[in-house]
PDB file of N, CA and C in Angstrom:
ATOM      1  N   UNK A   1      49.841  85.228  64.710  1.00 56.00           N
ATOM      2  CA  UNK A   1      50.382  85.711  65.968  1.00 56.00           C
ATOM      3  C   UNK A   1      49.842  87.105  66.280  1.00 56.00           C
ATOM      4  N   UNK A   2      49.560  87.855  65.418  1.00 81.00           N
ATOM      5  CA  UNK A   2      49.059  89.037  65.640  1.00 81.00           C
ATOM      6  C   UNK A   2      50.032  90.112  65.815  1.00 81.00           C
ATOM      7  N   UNK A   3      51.447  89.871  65.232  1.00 86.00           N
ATOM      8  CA  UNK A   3      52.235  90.962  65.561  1.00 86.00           C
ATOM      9  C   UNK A   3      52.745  92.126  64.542  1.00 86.00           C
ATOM     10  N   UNK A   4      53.115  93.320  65.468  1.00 85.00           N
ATOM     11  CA  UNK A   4      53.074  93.916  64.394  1.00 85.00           C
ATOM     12  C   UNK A   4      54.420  93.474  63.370  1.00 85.00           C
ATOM     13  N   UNK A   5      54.779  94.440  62.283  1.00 79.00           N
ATOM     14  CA  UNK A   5      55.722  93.987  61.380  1.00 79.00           C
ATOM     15  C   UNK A   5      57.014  94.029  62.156  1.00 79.00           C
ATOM     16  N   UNK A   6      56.943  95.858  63.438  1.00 82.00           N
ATOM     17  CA  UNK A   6      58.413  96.278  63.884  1.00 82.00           C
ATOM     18  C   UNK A   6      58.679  95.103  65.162  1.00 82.00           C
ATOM     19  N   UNK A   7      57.497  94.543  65.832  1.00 85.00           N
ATOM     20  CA  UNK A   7      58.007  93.688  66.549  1.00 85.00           C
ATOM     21  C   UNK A   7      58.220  92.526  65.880  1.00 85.00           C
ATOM     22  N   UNK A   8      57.899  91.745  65.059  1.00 81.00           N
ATOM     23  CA  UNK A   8      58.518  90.550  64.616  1.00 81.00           C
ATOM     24  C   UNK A   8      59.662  90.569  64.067  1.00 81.00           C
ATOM     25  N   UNK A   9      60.421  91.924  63.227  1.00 77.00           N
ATOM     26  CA  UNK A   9      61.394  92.077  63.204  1.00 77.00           C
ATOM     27  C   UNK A   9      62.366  92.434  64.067  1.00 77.00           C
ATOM     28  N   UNK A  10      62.228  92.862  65.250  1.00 81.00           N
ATOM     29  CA  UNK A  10      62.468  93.365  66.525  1.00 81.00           C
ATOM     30  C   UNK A  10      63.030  91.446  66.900  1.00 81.00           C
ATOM     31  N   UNK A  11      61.991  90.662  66.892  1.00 84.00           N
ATOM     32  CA  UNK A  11      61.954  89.740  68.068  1.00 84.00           C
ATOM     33  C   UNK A  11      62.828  88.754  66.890  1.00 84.00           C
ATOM     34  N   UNK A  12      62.621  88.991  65.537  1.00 82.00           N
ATOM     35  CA  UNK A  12      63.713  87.646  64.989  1.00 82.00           C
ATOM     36  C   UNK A  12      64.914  87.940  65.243  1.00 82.00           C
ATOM     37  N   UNK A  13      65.249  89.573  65.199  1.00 76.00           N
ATOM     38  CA  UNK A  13      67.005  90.173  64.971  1.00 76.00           C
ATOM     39  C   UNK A  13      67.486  89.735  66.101  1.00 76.00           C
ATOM     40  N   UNK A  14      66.418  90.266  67.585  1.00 75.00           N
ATOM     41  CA  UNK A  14      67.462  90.259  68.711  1.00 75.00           C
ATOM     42  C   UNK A  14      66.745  89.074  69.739  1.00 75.00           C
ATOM     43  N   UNK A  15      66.194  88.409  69.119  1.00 76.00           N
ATOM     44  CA  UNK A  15      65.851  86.929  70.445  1.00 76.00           C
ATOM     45  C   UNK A  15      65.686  85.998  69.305  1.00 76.00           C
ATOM     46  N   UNK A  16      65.610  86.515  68.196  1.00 74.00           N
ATOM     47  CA  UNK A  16      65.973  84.990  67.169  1.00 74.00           C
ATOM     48  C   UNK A  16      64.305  84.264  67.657  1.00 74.00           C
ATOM     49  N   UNK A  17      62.824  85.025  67.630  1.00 81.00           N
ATOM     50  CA  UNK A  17      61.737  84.733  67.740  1.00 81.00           C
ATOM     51  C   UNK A  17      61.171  84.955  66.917  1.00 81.00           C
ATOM     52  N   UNK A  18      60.330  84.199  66.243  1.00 82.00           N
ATOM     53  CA  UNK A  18      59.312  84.486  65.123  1.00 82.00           C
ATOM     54  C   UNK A  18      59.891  84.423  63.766  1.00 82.00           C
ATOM     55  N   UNK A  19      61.173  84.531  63.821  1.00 83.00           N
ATOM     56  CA  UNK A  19      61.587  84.276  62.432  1.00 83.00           C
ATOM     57  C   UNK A  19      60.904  83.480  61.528  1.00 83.00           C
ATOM     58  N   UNK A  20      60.743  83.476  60.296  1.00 81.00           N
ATOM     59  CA  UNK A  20      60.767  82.466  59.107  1.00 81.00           C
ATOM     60  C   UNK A  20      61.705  82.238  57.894  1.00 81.00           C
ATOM     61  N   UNK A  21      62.433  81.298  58.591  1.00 85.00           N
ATOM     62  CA  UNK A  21      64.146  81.021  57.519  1.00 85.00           C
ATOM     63  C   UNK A  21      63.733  79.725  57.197  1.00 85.00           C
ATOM     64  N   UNK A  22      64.445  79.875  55.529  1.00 90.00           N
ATOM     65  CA  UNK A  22      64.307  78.338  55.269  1.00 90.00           C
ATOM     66  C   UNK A  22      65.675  78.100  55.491  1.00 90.00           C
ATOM     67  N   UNK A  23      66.896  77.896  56.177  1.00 90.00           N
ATOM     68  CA  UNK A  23      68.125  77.132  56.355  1.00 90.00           C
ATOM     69  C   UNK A  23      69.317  76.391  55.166  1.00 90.00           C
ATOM     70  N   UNK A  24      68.230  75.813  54.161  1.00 90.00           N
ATOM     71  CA  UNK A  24      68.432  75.355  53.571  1.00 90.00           C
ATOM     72  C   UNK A  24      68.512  75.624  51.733  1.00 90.00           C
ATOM     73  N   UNK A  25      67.907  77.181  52.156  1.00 87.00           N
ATOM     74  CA  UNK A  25      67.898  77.983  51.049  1.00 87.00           C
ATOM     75  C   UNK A  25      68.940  78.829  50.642  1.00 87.00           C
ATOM     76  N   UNK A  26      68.937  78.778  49.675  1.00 86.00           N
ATOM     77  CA  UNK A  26      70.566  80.075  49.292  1.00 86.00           C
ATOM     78  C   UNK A  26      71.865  79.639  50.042  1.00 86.00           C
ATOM     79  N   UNK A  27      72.580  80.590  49.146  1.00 86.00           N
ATOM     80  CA  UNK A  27      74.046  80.414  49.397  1.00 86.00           C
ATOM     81  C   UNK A  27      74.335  81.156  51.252  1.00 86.00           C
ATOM     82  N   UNK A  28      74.878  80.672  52.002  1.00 85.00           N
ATOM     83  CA  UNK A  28      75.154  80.790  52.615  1.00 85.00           C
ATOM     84  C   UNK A  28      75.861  82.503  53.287  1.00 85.00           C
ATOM     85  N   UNK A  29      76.468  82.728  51.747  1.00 85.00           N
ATOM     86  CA  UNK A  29      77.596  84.071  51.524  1.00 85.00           C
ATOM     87  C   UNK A  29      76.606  85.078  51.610  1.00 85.00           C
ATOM     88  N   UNK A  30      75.251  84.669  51.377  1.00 88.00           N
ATOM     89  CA  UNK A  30      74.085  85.662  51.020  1.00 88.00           C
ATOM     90  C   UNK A  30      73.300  86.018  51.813  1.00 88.00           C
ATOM     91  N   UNK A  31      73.823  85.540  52.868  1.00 87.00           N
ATOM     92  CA  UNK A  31      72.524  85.647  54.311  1.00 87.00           C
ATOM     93  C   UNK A  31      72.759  86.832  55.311  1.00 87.00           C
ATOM     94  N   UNK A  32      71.752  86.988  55.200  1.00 83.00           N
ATOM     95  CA  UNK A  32      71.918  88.326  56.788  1.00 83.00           C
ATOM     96  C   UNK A  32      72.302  87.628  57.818  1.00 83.00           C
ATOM     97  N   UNK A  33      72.683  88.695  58.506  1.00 78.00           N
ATOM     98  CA  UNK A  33      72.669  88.000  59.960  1.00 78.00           C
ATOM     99  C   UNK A  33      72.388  87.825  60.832  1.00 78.00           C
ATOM    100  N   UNK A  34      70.848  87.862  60.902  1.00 77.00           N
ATOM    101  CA  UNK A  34      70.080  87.718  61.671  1.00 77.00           C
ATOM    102  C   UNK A  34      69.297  85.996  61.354  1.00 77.00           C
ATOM    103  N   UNK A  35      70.042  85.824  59.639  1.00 84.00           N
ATOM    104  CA  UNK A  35      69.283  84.502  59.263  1.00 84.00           C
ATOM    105  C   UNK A  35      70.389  83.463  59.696  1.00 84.00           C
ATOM    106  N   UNK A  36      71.705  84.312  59.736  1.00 82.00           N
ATOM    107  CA  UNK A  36      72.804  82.817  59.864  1.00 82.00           C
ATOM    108  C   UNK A  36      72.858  82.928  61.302  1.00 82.00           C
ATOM    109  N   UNK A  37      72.382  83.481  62.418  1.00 77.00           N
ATOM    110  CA  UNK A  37      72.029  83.616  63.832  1.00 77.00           C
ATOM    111  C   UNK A  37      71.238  82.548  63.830  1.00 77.00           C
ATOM    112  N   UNK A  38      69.826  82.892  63.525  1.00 80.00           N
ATOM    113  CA  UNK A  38      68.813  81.756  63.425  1.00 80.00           C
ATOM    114  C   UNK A  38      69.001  80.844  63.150  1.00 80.00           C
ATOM    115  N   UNK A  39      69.656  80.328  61.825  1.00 86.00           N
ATOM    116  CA  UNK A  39      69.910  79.001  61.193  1.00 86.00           C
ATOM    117  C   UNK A  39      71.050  78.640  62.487  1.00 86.00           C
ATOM    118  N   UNK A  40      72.596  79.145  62.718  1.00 82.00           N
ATOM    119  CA  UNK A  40      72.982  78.269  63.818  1.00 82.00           C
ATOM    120  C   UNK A  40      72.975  77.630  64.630  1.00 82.00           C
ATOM    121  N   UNK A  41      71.662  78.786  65.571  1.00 77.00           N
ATOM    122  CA  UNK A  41      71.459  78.644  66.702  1.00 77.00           C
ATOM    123  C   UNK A  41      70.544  77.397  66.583  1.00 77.00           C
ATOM    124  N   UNK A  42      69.060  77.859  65.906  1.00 81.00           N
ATOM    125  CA  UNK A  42      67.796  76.595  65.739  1.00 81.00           C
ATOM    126  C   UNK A  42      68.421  75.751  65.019  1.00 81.00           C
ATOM    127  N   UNK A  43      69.001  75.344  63.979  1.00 84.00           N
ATOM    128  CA  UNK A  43      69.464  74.089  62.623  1.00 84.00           C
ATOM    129  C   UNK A  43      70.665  74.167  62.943  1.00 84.00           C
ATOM    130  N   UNK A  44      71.941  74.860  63.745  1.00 81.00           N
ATOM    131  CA  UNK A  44      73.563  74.464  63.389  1.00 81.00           C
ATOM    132  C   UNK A  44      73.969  74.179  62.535  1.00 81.00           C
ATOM    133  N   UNK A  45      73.303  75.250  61.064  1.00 87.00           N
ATOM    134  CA  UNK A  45      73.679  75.967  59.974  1.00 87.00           C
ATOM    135  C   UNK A  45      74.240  76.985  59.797  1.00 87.00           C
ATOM    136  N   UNK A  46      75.481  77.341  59.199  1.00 86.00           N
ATOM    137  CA  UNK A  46      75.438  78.541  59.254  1.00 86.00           C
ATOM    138  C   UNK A  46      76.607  79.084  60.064  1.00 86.00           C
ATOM    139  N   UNK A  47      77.202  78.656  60.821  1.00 84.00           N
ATOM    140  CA  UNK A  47      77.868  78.979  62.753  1.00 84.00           C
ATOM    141  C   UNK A  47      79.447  79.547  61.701  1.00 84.00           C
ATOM    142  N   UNK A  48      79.763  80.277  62.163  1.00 82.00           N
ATOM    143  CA  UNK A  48      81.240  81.025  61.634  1.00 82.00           C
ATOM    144  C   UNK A  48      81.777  80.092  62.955  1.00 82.00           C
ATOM    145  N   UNK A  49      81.464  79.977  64.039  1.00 88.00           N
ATOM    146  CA  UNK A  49      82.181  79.921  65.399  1.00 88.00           C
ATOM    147  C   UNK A  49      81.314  78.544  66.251  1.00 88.00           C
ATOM    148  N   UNK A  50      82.072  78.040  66.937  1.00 89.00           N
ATOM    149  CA  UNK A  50      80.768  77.216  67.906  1.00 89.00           C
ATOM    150  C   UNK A  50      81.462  77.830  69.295  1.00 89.00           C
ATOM    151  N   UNK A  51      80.368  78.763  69.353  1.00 89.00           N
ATOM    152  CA  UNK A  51      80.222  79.699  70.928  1.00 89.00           C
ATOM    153  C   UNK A  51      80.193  79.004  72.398  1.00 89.00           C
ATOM    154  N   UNK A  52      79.495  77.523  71.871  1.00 90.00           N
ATOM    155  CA  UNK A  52      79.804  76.210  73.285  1.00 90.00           C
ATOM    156  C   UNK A  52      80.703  75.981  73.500  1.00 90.00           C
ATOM    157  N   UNK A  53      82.048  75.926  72.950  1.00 91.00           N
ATOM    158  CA  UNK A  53      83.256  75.646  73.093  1.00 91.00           C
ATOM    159  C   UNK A  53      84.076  75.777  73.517  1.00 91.00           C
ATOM    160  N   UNK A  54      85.241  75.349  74.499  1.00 93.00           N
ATOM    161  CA  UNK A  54      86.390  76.202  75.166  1.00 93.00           C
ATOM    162  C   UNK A  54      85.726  77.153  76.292  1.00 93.00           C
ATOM    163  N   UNK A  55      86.879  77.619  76.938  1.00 93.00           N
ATOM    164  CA  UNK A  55      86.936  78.722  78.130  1.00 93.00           C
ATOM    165  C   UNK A  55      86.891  80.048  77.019  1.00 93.00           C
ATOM    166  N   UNK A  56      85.414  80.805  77.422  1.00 91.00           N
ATOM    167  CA  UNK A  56      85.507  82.516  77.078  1.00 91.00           C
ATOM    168  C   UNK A  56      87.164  83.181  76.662  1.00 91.00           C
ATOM    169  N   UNK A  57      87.978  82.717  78.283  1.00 90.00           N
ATOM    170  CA  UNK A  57      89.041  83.941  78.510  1.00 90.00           C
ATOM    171  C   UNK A  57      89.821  83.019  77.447  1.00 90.00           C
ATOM    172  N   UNK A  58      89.743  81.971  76.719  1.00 94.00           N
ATOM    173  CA  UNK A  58      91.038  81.806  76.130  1.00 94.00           C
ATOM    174  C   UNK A  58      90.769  81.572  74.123  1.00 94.00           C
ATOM    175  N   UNK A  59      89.360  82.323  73.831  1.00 92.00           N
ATOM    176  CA  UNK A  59      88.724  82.657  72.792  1.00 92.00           C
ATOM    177  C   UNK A  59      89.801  83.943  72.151  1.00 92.00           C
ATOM    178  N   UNK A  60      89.781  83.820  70.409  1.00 91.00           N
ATOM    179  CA  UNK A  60      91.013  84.793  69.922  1.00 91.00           C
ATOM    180  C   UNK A  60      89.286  86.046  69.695  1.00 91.00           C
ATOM    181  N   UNK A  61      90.217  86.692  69.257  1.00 87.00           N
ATOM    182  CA  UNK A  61      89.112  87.939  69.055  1.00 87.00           C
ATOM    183  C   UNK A  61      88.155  88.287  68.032  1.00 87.00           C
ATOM    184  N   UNK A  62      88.259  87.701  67.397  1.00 86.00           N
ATOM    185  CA  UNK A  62      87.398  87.150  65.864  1.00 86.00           C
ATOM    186  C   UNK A  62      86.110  86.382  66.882  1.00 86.00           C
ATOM    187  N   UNK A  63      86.370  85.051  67.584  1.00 89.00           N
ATOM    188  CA  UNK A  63      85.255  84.448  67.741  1.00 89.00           C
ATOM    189  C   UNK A  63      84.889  85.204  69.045  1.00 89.00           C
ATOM    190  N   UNK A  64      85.426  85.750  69.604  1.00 90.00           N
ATOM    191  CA  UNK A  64      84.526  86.599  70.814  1.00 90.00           C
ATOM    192  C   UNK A  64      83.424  87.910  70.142  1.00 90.00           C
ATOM    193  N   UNK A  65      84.367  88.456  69.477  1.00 85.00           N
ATOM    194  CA  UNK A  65      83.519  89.420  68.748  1.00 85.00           C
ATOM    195  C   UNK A  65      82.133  88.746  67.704  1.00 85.00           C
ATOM    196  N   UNK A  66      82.661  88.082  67.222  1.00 84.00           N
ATOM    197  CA  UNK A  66      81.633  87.212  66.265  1.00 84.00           C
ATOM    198  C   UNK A  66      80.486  86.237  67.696  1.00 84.00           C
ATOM    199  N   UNK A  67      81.036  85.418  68.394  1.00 88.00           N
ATOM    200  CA  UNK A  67      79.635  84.776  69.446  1.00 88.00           C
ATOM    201  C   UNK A  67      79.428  86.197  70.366  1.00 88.00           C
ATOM    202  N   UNK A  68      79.699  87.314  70.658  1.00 88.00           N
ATOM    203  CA  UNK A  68      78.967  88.444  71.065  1.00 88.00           C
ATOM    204  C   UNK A  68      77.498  88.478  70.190  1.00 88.00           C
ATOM    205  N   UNK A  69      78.166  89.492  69.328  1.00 82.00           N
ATOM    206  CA  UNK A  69      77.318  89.829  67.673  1.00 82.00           C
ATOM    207  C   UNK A  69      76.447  89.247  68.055  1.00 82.00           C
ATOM    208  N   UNK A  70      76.474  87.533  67.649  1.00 78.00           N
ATOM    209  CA  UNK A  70      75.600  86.747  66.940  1.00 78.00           C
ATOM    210  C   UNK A  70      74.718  85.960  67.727  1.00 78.00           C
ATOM    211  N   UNK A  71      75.552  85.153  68.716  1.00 81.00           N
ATOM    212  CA  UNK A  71      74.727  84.453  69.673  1.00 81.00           C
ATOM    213  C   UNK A  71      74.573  84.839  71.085  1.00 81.00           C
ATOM    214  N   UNK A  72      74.973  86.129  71.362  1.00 84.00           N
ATOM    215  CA  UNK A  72      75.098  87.099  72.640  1.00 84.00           C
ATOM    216  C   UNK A  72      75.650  86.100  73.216  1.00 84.00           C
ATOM    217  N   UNK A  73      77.236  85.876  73.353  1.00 87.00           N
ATOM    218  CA  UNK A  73      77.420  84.939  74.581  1.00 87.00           C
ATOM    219  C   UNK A  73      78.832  85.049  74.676  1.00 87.00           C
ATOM    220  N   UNK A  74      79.071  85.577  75.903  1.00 88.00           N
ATOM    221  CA  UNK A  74      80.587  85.780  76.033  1.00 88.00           C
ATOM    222  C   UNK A  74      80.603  87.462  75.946  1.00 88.00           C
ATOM    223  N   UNK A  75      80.083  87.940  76.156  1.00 90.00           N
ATOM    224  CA  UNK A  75      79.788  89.779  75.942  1.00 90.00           C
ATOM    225  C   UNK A  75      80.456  90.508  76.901  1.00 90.00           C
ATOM    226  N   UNK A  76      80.136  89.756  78.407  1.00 87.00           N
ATOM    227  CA  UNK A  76      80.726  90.383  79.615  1.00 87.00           C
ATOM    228  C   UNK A  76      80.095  91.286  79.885  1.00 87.00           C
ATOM    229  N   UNK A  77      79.312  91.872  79.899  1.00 92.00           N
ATOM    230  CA  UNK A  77      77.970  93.258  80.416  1.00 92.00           C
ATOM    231  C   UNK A  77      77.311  92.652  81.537  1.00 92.00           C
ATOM    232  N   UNK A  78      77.235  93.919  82.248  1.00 94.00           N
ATOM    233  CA  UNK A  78      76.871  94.089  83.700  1.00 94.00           C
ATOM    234  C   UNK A  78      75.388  94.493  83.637  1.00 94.00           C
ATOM    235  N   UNK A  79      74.472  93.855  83.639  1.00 94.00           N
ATOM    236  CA  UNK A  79      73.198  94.397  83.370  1.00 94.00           C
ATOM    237  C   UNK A  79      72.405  95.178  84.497  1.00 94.00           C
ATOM    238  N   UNK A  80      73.327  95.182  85.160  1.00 95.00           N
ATOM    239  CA  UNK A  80      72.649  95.800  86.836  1.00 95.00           C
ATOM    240  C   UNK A  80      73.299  97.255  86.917  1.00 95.00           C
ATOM    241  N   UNK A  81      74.339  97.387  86.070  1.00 95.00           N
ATOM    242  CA  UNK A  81      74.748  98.515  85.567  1.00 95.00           C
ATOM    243  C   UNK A  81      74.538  99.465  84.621  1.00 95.00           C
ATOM    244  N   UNK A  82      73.782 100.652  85.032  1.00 95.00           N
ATOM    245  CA  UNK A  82      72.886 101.676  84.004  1.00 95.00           C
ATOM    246  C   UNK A  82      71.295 101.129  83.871  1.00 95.00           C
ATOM    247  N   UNK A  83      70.666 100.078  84.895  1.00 95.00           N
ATOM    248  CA  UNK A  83      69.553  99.856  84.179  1.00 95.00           C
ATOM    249  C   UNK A  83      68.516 101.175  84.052  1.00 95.00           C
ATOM    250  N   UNK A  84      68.679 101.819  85.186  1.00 94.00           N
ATOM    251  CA  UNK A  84      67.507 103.108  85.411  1.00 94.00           C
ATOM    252  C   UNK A  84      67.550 103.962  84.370  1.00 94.00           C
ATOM    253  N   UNK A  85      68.895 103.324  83.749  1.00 95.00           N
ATOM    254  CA  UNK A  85      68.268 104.640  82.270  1.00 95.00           C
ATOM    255  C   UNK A  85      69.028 104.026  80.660  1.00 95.00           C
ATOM    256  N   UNK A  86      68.184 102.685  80.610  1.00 95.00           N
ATOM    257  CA  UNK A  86      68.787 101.336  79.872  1.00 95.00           C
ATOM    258  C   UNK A  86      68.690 101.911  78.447  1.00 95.00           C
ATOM    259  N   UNK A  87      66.953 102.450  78.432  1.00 93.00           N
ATOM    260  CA  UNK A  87      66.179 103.070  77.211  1.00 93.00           C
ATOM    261  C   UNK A  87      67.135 104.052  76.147  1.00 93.00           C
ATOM    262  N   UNK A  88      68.117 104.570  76.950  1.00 94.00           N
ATOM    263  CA  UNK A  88      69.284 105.636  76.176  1.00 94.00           C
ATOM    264  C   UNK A  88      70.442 105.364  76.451  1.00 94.00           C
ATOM    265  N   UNK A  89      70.668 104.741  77.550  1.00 95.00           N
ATOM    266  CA  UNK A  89      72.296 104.666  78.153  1.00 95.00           C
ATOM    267  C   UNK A  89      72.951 103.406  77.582  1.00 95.00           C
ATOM    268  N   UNK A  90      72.467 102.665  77.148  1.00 94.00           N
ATOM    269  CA  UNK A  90      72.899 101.246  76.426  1.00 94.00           C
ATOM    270  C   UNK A  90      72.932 100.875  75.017  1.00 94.00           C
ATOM    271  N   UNK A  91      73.934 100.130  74.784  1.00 92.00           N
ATOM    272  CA  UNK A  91      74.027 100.175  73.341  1.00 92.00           C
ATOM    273  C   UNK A  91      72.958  99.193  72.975  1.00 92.00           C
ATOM    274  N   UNK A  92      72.794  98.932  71.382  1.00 88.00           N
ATOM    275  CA  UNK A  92      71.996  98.108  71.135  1.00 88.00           C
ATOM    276  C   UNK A  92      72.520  96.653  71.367  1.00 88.00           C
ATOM    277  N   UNK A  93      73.429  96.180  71.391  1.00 87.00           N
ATOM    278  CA  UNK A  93      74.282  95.440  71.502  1.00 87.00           C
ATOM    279  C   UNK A  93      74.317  94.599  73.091  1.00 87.00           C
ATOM    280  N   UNK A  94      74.541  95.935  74.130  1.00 91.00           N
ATOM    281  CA  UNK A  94      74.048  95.363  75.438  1.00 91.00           C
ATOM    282  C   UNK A  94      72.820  95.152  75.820  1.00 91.00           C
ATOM    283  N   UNK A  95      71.567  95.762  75.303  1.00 91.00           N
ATOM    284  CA  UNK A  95      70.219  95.524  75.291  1.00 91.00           C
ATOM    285  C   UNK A  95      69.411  94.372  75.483  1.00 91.00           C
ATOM    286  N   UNK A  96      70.319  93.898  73.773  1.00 85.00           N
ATOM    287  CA  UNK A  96      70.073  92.288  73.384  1.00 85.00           C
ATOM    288  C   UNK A  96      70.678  91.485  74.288  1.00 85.00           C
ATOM    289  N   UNK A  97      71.941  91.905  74.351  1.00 87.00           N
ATOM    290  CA  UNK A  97      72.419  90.606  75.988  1.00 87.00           C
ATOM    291  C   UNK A  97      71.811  90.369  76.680  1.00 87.00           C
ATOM    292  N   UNK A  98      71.457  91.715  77.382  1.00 91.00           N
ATOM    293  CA  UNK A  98      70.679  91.943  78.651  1.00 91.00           C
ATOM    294  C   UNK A  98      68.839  91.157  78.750  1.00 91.00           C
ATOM    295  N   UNK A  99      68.680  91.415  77.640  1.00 88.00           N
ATOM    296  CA  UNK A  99      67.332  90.871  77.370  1.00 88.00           C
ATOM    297  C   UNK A  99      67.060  89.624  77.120  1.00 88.00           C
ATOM    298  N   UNK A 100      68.089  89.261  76.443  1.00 83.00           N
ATOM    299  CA  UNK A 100      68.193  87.223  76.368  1.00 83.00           C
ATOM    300  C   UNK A 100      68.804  86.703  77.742  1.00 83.00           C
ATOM    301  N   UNK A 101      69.454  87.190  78.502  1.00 84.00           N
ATOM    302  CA  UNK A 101      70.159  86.441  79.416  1.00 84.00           C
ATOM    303  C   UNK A 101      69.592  86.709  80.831  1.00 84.00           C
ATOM    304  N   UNK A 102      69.204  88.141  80.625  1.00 89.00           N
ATOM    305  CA  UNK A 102      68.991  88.715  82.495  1.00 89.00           C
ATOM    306  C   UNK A 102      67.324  89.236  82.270  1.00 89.00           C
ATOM    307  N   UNK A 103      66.697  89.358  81.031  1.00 89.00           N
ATOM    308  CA  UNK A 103      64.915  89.698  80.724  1.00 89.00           C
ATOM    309  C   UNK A 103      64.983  90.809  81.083  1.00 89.00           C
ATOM    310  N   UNK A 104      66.379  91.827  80.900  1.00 92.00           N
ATOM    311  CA  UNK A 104      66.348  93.331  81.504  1.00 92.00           C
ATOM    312  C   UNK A 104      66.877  93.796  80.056  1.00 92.00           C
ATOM    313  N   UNK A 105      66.010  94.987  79.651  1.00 91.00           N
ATOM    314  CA  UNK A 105      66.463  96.005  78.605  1.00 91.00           C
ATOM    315  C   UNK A 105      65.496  95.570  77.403  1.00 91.00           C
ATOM    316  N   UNK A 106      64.753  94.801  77.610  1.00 90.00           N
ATOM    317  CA  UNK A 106      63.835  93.999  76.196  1.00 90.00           C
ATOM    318  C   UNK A 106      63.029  95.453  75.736  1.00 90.00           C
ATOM    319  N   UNK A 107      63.341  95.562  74.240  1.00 84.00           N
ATOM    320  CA  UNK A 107      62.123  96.440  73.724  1.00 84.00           C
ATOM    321  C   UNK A 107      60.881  95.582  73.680  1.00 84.00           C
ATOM    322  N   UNK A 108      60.340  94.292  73.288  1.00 82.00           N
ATOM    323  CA  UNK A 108      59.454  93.656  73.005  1.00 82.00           C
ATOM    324  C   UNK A 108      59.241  92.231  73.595  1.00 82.00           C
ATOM    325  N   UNK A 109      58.606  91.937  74.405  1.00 82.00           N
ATOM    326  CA  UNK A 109      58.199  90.919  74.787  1.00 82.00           C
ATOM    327  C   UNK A 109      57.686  89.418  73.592  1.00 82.00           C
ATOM    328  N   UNK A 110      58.801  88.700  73.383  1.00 80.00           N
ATOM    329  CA  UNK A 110      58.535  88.468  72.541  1.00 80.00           C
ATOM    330  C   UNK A 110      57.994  86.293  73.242  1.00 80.00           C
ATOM    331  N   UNK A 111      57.528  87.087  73.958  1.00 73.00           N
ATOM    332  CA  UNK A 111      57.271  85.386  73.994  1.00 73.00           C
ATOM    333  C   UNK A 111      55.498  84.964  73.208  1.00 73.00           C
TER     334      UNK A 111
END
């Protein structure tokens, strides 16, 4: 692919791109979370939560906080809000939303 090391780590953590997980390796208890992201999302290994499920507003706070985190979904961020100054004014957290859902706030183009 030709990338560097900070973008492929960049693009597995926060778009779950380029990764290389084996799914099927190791204990489960042992995984980062950027690997039990990956494994959920690509294999539906792994999932603390299934983020498809139910109405957002009637999610307890464990799985909102946890499908935020993990599978950016259910976050509630306004991405049209603060973009002119995204680079400092945004957490890392809204970045990644913003960048998987609206292609606004991406450090790395990871297609």
């Amino acid at each position: 692919v030709g990338w560097s090391d900070a973008k492929k780590e960049w693009c597995c953590m926060n778009q779950q791109v380029g990764c290389d997980y084996n799914c099927k390796e190791g204990l489960e208890a042992g995984w980062s979370n950027s690997k039990r992201t990956w494994c959920c999302k690509n294999e539906k290994i792994g999932c603390r939560f299934n983020c498809t499920e139910g109405m957002i507003a009637n999610w307890n706070k464990d799985k909102a906080e946890w499908c935020c985190l993990n599978e950016l979904v259910g976050c509630g961020f306004n991405c049209s809000a603060g973009y002119s100054t995204w680079q400092r004014g945004w957490s890392m957290l809204k970045k990644n939303y913003c960048c998987k859902n609206e292609v606004l706030g991406c450090t790395f183009n990871c297609s």
